[in-house]
Amino acid sequence: MTAILQLLQSAWRNPRGRTGALLLAIVAIAALVGPWLLPDPLAQPDILAGGLPPGPGHPFGTDQLSRDVLARVVNGARISLGVSVLAVALSVTLGAAVGVVSGYWGGAIDAALMRLVDGALAIPRLFILLLVLAVWERVPVLALILIIGATGWFATSRLVRGEVLRIREEGYVQAAEALGARRRRIIFRHLLPNALGPLLVAATLGVGDVILLEAGLSFLGLGIQPPTPSWGSMILDSREVMVSAPWAGIFPGLAIVITVLSANLFGDALRDAVDPRSA
Amino acid sequence: MGAVSAARWRPRLTVIAVLAMWCSSRAGAQSESATTTGIVIVTGQQATTPVPTLMEGAANSVGNQDVADQLFLRLAEMGPKLLTAGDRDFVPALARSWTRRDSTTLVFEIDPRARWHDGVPVTARDVIFTFKRAKNPDLAPRVSELLRQITSVTAEGESRVVFRFARAYAEQFYDATYHVAPIPAHLLDSIPSDSVSRSSFAASPVGSGPYRWVRSVPGQFVELAAVPDFFLGRPKIERVILRTAVEPSARLNLLLSGQADAMDIIPPPSVGRVASDTTLRLIAVPSSTMGYLLFNQRDPKNRARPHSILADSRVRRAITLGLERNQLVQAVFGSHGMVPYGPVSQLLWIRHRSPRAGGPNVSEARRLLAATGWGDSDADGTLDREGRPLRLVLSLPNTSGIRRQMALLIQEQLRRIGVQIEIQQLEFPIYLERRSAGDFDVDFSSVNQDPSPSGLTQSWGCTGGNNVAGYCDRGVDSVMEQAIGGRGDPGEKWIEALTKIEQDAAATFLYAPAFMYAVNRRFRGVTITPQSAWLSLRKWSVSPVPIVGRSH
Amino acid sequence: MGGWLLRRALQAVATLVVAIVLLFVLMRAAPGDPLFRLSADRPISQKEIEVLRARYGLDQPVGRQLLAFVGGLARGDLGVSIEYGRPVTSLLVERLPATMLLGGSVLLLNFTVGLWLGVRQAVRRGAREDRWLTTLSLTGYAMPSFWLGLVLAWLVGVEWRLLPAAGMQDPLLSSDAGVLARAGDVLRHLVLPVLTLSVVSIAATMRYQRAAMLEVLHLPYIVTARAKGLSERVVTWRHAWRNALFPVITLFGLWLPILVTGSVFVEAVFAWPGLGSLAAGAVGARDYPLLMGASLLVAALVVAGGFLTDVTYALLDPRVRIG
């Protein structure tokens, strides 16, 4: 635990990391609290006067159905952050599990698992997702999270496996085994804690990747379905009105950029803390 | 040292080369636009086989039709009233005159001045050849179906063509002239009919129209050039470019950036932005589109049984009365939308004689629903009956921005009378599959109608191929038969049919819009024919004031 | 080496075969078929459906269709597109150059600007320049390409009118315009689409290259080279850089498919007449032959890319061949 805190502290000391963390915090707070303070994102108060530019009452303007863009962007934050955090949690868990099993047990299991990982890494993630979602018509949000999470653990497992192998070399695992410690204790007391640093980095960076992925899928009409506001589907809807109400498409995009950027800034700072050589 | 300074020069050389190309391309474009007159029209589909009789299946597209209309001249063109019954509203084109010999025979005289683009005169033989190919159901299943009432097309001499029909009916002239334009026999009779689409003719068609084929650049544009000695008057615009962009936002961008001069069907939300561009003129054009909510009168899970909610006409009428259709149309189409009376788009001539569509009546709607046993026993805002809520699924394809927008408004409006609508957006092929299988509660349909009202039998006749909701009224069938047959006043008969369909509340007819087209102001004498946008292009002219660059 | 090469090549072919069958099955499994689109807004008669089904070969059982496709493939015939009525091969050949131009330009920018900036960052590690470039690259990496494309097309093309908003050529360019003028015209149209795809990819290239260079710059032989008195430039570009090339070659293998999928968005937004827009149209129309042909081409490119990457690795590092 203290190792984690140390990592977070040194990431905070990094000015870019600090910026990233603060921005992420702002987005997260807005996502949690915002929807209660802002108007209903689905409401269309005055359909005859849609597409208003940013101004009093509508800081981000309204879209062509007279829905408040700020409210939709903030609600979209809930969905994007929610989907990405949950999907990444799944990916990281799966990756850690496979990495530990592969690294610790070794042998045939290791070979088979790593073959699978190599094969999966060869196919672009977007391809797999497109194939799956093209056949399955309208995925409920939970299924979307599961599918995204299930396709994102491959690189993490490699990472964790590497850490496990490294730690094994260092000897105290053998010492613990010699002392008769149970496998589970070794895994949870020695192996995993050391891998937590890289896992945290992978998780933070993964959040950014998944946000972009989900936005891309929603833009293609395969992810979150309208009228639920998702940043990607907001950009999709704004295509036709880019020339008359550009704010309807610009703000959701900016939201994506800021959120992903802050996740990446913080993740980068974390990575520098874990592995100072790459700073 | 030498290697290092060379490395430093490489990027500079690249920059200079790029600048040189930039300037020369700008210069090239400028000098071009000052000499010949041209128009760039932006379209959503590229023309692949713009040849009459080949426009079947996927080739039956607006993209193909637009180009074919410039390349191939019809026997006669429809007049401004779009009256498809009789022959009074038609204008001579390839045929300079016609007479009626008896109730089932029409005779056309081909204009002796008419020529194919290779100079060969147009004769009766070409018309005979065209209809022989067009009436072959294995080659042209769609067109042969449309021409089924024509029993024979024969020649009397070089320039006289005789059409014989199976029976007397109002639209004989329309059938003989509208569906297919003549194609050159002398170029095609040596090519077997099933390989024409892959022949060199299809790649570079030769027609009799005001414009001839120049070239097609794949995925980008099709170029046509004016025929200098076109017998109905030389077109004043020398070059016509039909530029393709599949994505609607790309089309708008081409128009607004000055890269294109004309565009059809401006999406309603962007009309305001186009209007603010002073180089463009907006023209309202009656559209063939008509949108409506189709009620499934049969149970979607078991077509033999009636629909548990919608089989009752009072519920259907309540939904119609509960919708504020004028507000819906205004919100989406602005001032150029219309609420239709019956399934009639602005393209059909019968709309001029039909009564106005009824307005909303929310209290009557509520009364009707109560009368059929629907009450709100659990006070949740949605009506229910015997424990089942009044919940209907509204199906629509995810490709139509207009329907997506309107569906949300409809959902809100119907919520107020206690009807819960669940919007189901489907990918287009899935939507169509479900629709034809009758697997829907309420289908948000949109049709593009032909100018002839006889197409209504397909959707509203008991045996109509497009009648997926199971609507059947023998009275309507017989009245439509009489209208088609031309017994009595066809217009009156059609109105009778429309009135009955409205009374039966088979559907809620939502919108019959006029779409806005944009044309650069430097073009004069611009008219847009509703049935095919650019048909009158040959009559347009360009203002003599030279264009100052291409504005980019 | 030869044995390894053969095995690798067979692996590539096998992957391709699996991809073909998967694609075929998936397409048939997805609901909707080419004919239903036709009945969208015009009623379609039974006779018409029958004739068209036979014409497009849809009345055969799926297994037969697959065999017919594979048989045609062996002969180099990919069938006839339902939407265009022309052979699929000629359609693909027509549209390939535009996508190659777009992708090639992006890759070129990546391997010049991206690499150069990444190396510069590594060499000046910790300096202000390094930190700013890092922030810049992270910002670029965070941009969704479809959004960037829409915004650029609108802002630069429509509002500011600095560059063409869409298309690949100006159709009104005179037919006797010289090669230089034509090239310049295409170049002007190329800027925005390439920029859209490059922002994200260059950002990633920069990051990877920086990290790779940093790894290498600490290695003993580099320290030795410096100690020997070799100039910084020589050390950087002649010694360190070669070793840092590996991750970038991996990047190439990864970017190829991403470029293809990214170009689908970008080709649509900018009306760029390449394979991406061709394939996108084919999906909506369920144009099976065209879709199969385009997907096959993409799969072949991806597999070939991976194969070439492996071969390059093997050439550069003998250890790989044994593994």
mmCIF file of C-alpha atoms in Angstrom, chain B residues 4 18 20-22 24-26 28-29 32 38 40 45-46 48-49 56-60 137-142 145 197-198 215 217-221 223 239 241 243-245 247 249-250 253-254 256-259 273 277 427-430 432-433 435-436 446-450 455 458 466 550-552, chain C residues 31-33 36-45 47-49 51-52 55-56 80 82-87 94-95 150 153-154 157-159 161-175 177 180-185 187-189 191 233 268-273 277 281 283-284 286:
data_model
loop_
_atom_site.group_PDB
_atom_site.id
_atom_site.type_symbol
_atom_site.label_atom_id
_atom_site.label_comp_id
_atom_site.label_asym_id
_atom_site.label_seq_id
_atom_site.Cartn_x
_atom_site.Cartn_y
_atom_site.Cartn_z
ATOM 1 C CA VAL B 4 25.540 17.718 -43.388
ATOM 2 C CA VAL B 18 5.509 22.113 -52.678
ATOM 3 C CA ALA B 20 5.614 25.680 -56.718
ATOM 4 C CA MET B 21 2.945 23.042 -57.154
ATOM 5 C CA TRP B 22 0.565 25.007 -55.001
ATOM 6 C CA SER B 24 0.597 26.442 -60.364
ATOM 7 C CA SER B 25 -2.520 24.560 -59.352
ATOM 8 C CA ARG B 26 -4.180 27.776 -58.241
ATOM 9 C CA GLY B 28 -4.598 26.452 -63.434
ATOM 10 C CA ALA B 29 -7.938 26.588 -61.716
ATOM 11 C CA GLU B 32 -10.094 27.510 -66.445
ATOM 12 C CA GLY B 38 -19.613 24.958 -66.087
ATOM 13 C CA VAL B 40 -20.697 21.521 -60.403
ATOM 14 C CA GLN B 45 -24.484 8.606 -55.354
ATOM 15 C CA GLN B 46 -22.266 8.193 -58.333
ATOM 16 C CA THR B 48 -22.665 3.627 -62.462
ATOM 17 C CA THR B 49 -24.934 2.624 -65.371
ATOM 18 C CA GLU B 56 -32.552 -2.340 -62.357
ATOM 19 C CA GLY B 57 -31.964 -3.566 -58.866
ATOM 20 C CA ALA B 58 -29.211 -1.585 -57.179
ATOM 21 C CA ALA B 59 -28.722 0.458 -60.352
ATOM 22 C CA ASN B 60 -32.167 1.990 -59.916
ATOM 23 C CA PRO B 137 -38.899 -9.462 -67.479
ATOM 24 C CA ASP B 138 -35.624 -11.341 -67.200
ATOM 25 C CA LEU B 139 -33.602 -8.325 -68.237
ATOM 26 C CA ALA B 140 -35.580 -5.513 -66.714
ATOM 27 C CA PRO B 141 -37.957 -6.891 -64.095
ATOM 28 C CA ARG B 142 -38.783 -3.506 -62.603
ATOM 29 C CA GLU B 145 -43.676 -4.565 -64.553
ATOM 30 C CA SER B 197 -24.002 -3.607 -68.558
ATOM 31 C CA ARG B 198 -20.380 -4.695 -69.012
ATOM 32 C CA ARG B 215 -15.837 10.832 -68.541
ATOM 33 C CA VAL B 217 -13.574 9.563 -62.468
ATOM 34 C CA PRO B 218 -14.256 6.695 -60.039
ATOM 35 C CA GLY B 219 -15.526 7.749 -56.659
ATOM 36 C CA GLN B 220 -15.272 11.429 -57.560
ATOM 37 C CA PHE B 221 -17.358 12.824 -60.380
ATOM 38 C CA GLU B 223 -18.477 14.931 -66.459
ATOM 39 C CA ARG B 239 -19.892 21.527 -68.807
ATOM 40 C CA ILE B 241 -20.024 17.961 -63.401
ATOM 41 C CA ARG B 243 -19.639 15.449 -57.988
ATOM 42 C CA THR B 244 -20.136 12.561 -55.562
ATOM 43 C CA ALA B 245 -19.863 12.683 -51.802
ATOM 44 C CA GLU B 247 -21.400 11.599 -46.494
ATOM 45 C CA SER B 249 -21.683 16.631 -44.142
ATOM 46 C CA ALA B 250 -19.108 16.382 -46.942
ATOM 47 C CA ASN B 253 -19.055 21.361 -47.030
ATOM 48 C CA LEU B 254 -18.512 21.179 -50.786
ATOM 49 C CA LEU B 256 -20.574 26.025 -48.643
ATOM 50 C CA SER B 257 -16.876 26.161 -49.462
ATOM 51 C CA GLY B 258 -17.656 27.124 -53.019
ATOM 52 C CA GLN B 259 -16.378 23.869 -54.491
ATOM 53 C CA ARG B 273 -26.713 28.293 -42.694
ATOM 54 C CA ASP B 277 -24.455 32.411 -47.807
ATOM 55 C CA GLU B 427 -29.680 -0.812 -38.826
ATOM 56 C CA PHE B 428 -31.223 -0.352 -42.222
ATOM 57 C CA PRO B 429 -31.258 -3.959 -43.509
ATOM 58 C CA ILE B 430 -32.606 -5.217 -40.199
ATOM 59 C CA LEU B 432 -36.361 -3.562 -43.738
ATOM 60 C CA GLU B 433 -36.358 -7.233 -42.863
ATOM 61 C CA ARG B 435 -40.858 -4.388 -41.814
ATOM 62 C CA SER B 436 -41.515 -6.817 -44.635
ATOM 63 C CA SER B 446 -41.006 6.955 -45.463
ATOM 64 C CA VAL B 447 -41.692 6.464 -49.153
ATOM 65 C CA ASN B 448 -40.504 8.158 -52.298
ATOM 66 C CA GLN B 449 -43.476 8.191 -54.610
ATOM 67 C CA ASP B 450 -43.653 8.079 -58.374
ATOM 68 C CA GLY B 455 -48.499 3.424 -56.893
ATOM 69 C CA GLN B 458 -49.001 -1.179 -53.547
ATOM 70 C CA ASN B 466 -45.853 -3.246 -49.892
ATOM 71 C CA ARG B 550 -13.092 29.825 -57.228
ATOM 72 C CA SER B 551 -13.117 31.366 -53.776
ATOM 73 C CA HIS B 552 -10.615 28.989 -52.232
ATOM 74 C CA PRO C 31 -29.123 -9.860 -40.877
ATOM 75 C CA GLY C 32 -30.264 -8.233 -44.062
ATOM 76 C CA ASP C 33 -29.320 -9.075 -47.597
ATOM 77 C CA PHE C 36 -33.975 -5.759 -49.000
ATOM 78 C CA ARG C 37 -32.462 -2.351 -49.419
ATOM 79 C CA LEU C 38 -34.146 -2.115 -52.773
ATOM 80 C CA SER C 39 -37.593 -2.452 -51.319
ATOM 81 C CA ALA C 40 -36.890 0.478 -49.034
ATOM 82 C CA ASP C 41 -39.096 3.134 -50.526
ATOM 83 C CA ARG C 42 -40.364 1.582 -53.723
ATOM 84 C CA PRO C 43 -42.491 -1.532 -53.704
ATOM 85 C CA ILE C 44 -40.678 -4.403 -55.328
ATOM 86 C CA SER C 45 -42.436 -7.206 -57.160
ATOM 87 C CA LYS C 47 -40.644 -11.407 -60.067
ATOM 88 C CA GLU C 48 -38.054 -8.700 -59.638
ATOM 89 C CA ILE C 49 -36.774 -10.320 -56.449
ATOM 90 C CA VAL C 51 -34.595 -12.361 -61.143
ATOM 91 C CA LEU C 52 -32.226 -10.353 -58.978
ATOM 92 C CA ARG C 55 -28.465 -12.682 -60.945
ATOM 93 C CA TYR C 56 -26.531 -12.122 -57.727
ATOM 94 C CA VAL C 80 -19.285 -8.632 -59.722
ATOM 95 C CA ILE C 82 -24.066 -5.719 -56.774
ATOM 96 C CA GLU C 83 -24.123 -1.963 -56.374
ATOM 97 C CA TYR C 84 -21.865 -1.034 -59.269
ATOM 98 C CA GLY C 85 -22.542 -3.908 -61.660
ATOM 99 C CA ARG C 86 -18.829 -4.124 -62.447
ATOM 100 C CA PRO C 87 -16.089 -6.601 -61.524
ATOM 101 C CA GLU C 94 -9.469 1.945 -59.238
ATOM 102 C CA ARG C 95 -9.782 3.024 -55.627
ATOM 103 C CA LEU C 150 -15.111 17.078 -38.967
ATOM 104 C CA ALA C 153 -13.190 20.271 -42.696
ATOM 105 C CA TRP C 154 -15.629 22.792 -41.309
ATOM 106 C CA GLY C 157 -12.521 24.307 -45.528
ATOM 107 C CA VAL C 158 -15.824 26.083 -45.068
ATOM 108 C CA GLU C 159 -15.320 28.952 -42.630
ATOM 109 C CA ARG C 161 -11.734 28.644 -47.071
ATOM 110 C CA LEU C 162 -7.992 28.052 -46.887
ATOM 111 C CA LEU C 163 -8.049 24.557 -48.287
ATOM 112 C CA PRO C 164 -10.594 22.377 -50.106
ATOM 113 C CA ALA C 165 -13.149 20.959 -47.702
ATOM 114 C CA ALA C 166 -13.563 17.659 -49.516
ATOM 115 C CA GLY C 167 -12.653 15.678 -52.596
ATOM 116 C CA MET C 168 -9.360 14.701 -54.199
ATOM 117 C CA GLN C 169 -9.311 16.843 -57.325
ATOM 118 C CA ASP C 170 -10.889 19.968 -58.686
ATOM 119 C CA PRO C 171 -13.165 18.709 -61.487
ATOM 120 C CA LEU C 172 -13.001 22.010 -63.323
ATOM 121 C CA LEU C 173 -9.244 21.854 -63.731
ATOM 122 C CA SER C 174 -8.553 22.271 -67.399
ATOM 123 C CA SER C 175 -7.804 19.127 -69.361
ATOM 124 C CA ALA C 177 -3.281 21.578 -67.269
ATOM 125 C CA LEU C 180 2.701 20.128 -61.953
ATOM 126 C CA ALA C 181 -0.695 21.822 -61.751
ATOM 127 C CA ARG C 182 -2.464 18.503 -61.305
ATOM 128 C CA ALA C 183 -0.057 17.379 -58.616
ATOM 129 C CA GLY C 184 -0.469 20.674 -56.825
ATOM 130 C CA ASP C 185 -4.237 20.302 -56.992
ATOM 131 C CA LEU C 187 -1.672 18.079 -52.842
ATOM 132 C CA ARG C 188 -4.008 20.846 -51.731
ATOM 133 C CA HIS C 189 -6.820 18.354 -51.324
ATOM 134 C CA VAL C 191 -3.528 18.309 -46.661
ATOM 135 C CA ARG C 233 25.107 13.853 -34.055
ATOM 136 C CA ALA C 268 -16.045 9.564 -45.605
ATOM 137 C CA VAL C 269 -15.696 12.996 -44.029
ATOM 138 C CA PHE C 270 -13.464 14.338 -46.797
ATOM 139 C CA ALA C 271 -15.115 12.438 -49.659
ATOM 140 C CA TRP C 272 -11.728 10.906 -50.436
ATOM 141 C CA PRO C 273 -12.280 8.344 -53.223
ATOM 142 C CA SER C 277 -15.313 4.947 -48.658
ATOM 143 C CA GLY C 281 -20.770 2.031 -48.868
ATOM 144 C CA VAL C 283 -21.394 -2.423 -45.773
ATOM 145 C CA GLY C 284 -24.613 -0.446 -45.803
ATOM 146 C CA ARG C 286 -24.705 -5.492 -48.050
#
